[in-house]
């Protein structure tokens, strides 16, 4: 199944167009490799998705073509959620 479709059906990301944009920005990895929206997802794959200042890592448990809202969470298991620290820009003092 395509990555963008899995993200929509599983409701990790609500809209397929948004899932495609996030993937095309290089913010999703499958098993540690940066992935595009058209990448193939299989059961057992590990996805890492960067949402702003947070990274969610999930394991794909099953693939379904469609699912009800209450059953969507059974398609994956959240392994971890990490907050990214904001990186402060370094300022160069030109007055020396």
XYZ file of C-alpha atoms in Angstrom:
96
model
C 0.000 0.000 0.000
C 1.224 3.509 -0.764
C 2.521 5.504 2.206
C 0.117 8.435 1.696
C -2.889 6.107 1.524
C -1.826 4.209 4.667
C -1.432 7.462 6.605
C -4.930 8.572 5.567
C -6.707 5.228 6.149
C -4.988 4.753 9.534
C -5.762 8.403 10.380
C -2.187 9.131 11.446
C -2.652 12.081 9.052
C -6.232 13.094 8.273
C -6.016 13.926 4.557
C -4.135 12.157 1.801
C -3.015 15.421 0.216
C -1.498 16.499 3.533
C 0.200 13.098 3.893
C 1.670 13.564 0.408
C 2.970 17.051 1.270
C 4.583 15.852 4.514
C 6.247 12.930 2.716
C 7.456 15.119 -0.155
C 9.091 17.453 2.398
C 11.242 14.534 3.611
C 9.584 14.409 7.044
C 8.701 10.680 6.950
C 11.037 7.697 7.103
C 10.259 4.019 6.631
C 12.729 1.773 8.459
C 15.176 4.686 8.669
C 15.033 5.683 4.975
C 13.482 8.979 3.874
C 10.362 8.074 1.920
C 8.103 9.608 -0.696
C 4.301 9.468 -0.765
C 4.447 6.650 -3.333
C 6.719 4.447 -1.176
C 5.275 1.016 -0.379
C 4.380 0.266 3.249
C 4.233 -3.323 4.552
C 3.150 -4.813 7.890
C 6.091 -4.663 10.303
C 7.567 -1.469 8.837
C 8.574 1.286 11.260
C 7.486 4.823 10.338
C 8.901 8.014 11.825
C 6.871 11.138 11.126
C 7.993 14.646 12.063
C 5.089 16.907 13.054
C 6.556 20.348 13.775
C 8.598 19.941 16.983
C 7.499 16.320 17.577
C 8.569 12.996 16.048
C 6.154 10.054 16.230
C 7.480 6.552 15.607
C 4.893 3.880 14.780
C 4.966 0.250 13.660
C 2.593 -0.835 10.873
C 0.526 -3.738 12.244
C -1.936 -4.330 9.418
C -3.025 -2.887 6.093
C -6.660 -2.237 5.188
C -8.088 -0.533 2.111
C -10.637 1.270 4.277
C -11.594 1.293 7.919
C -13.992 2.846 10.375
C -12.695 5.655 12.562
C -12.809 3.514 15.714
C -10.850 0.666 14.054
C -8.139 2.838 12.468
C -5.825 2.746 15.506
C -5.563 -1.061 15.196
C -3.535 -0.575 11.994
C -0.473 0.703 13.883
C 1.251 0.801 17.271
C 2.869 3.997 18.557
C 6.383 3.034 19.659
C 7.526 6.461 20.867
C 6.887 10.176 20.715
C 9.785 12.585 21.056
C 9.815 16.338 21.379
C 12.528 17.983 19.319
C 14.474 20.699 21.013
C 14.330 24.041 19.312
C 17.686 24.945 17.870
C 18.526 28.539 18.606
C 20.326 30.310 15.754
C 23.874 31.308 16.523
C 24.488 35.014 16.399
C 27.760 36.299 15.034
C 29.075 39.405 16.742
C 30.366 41.652 13.938
C 31.448 44.399 16.319
C 34.855 42.882 17.206
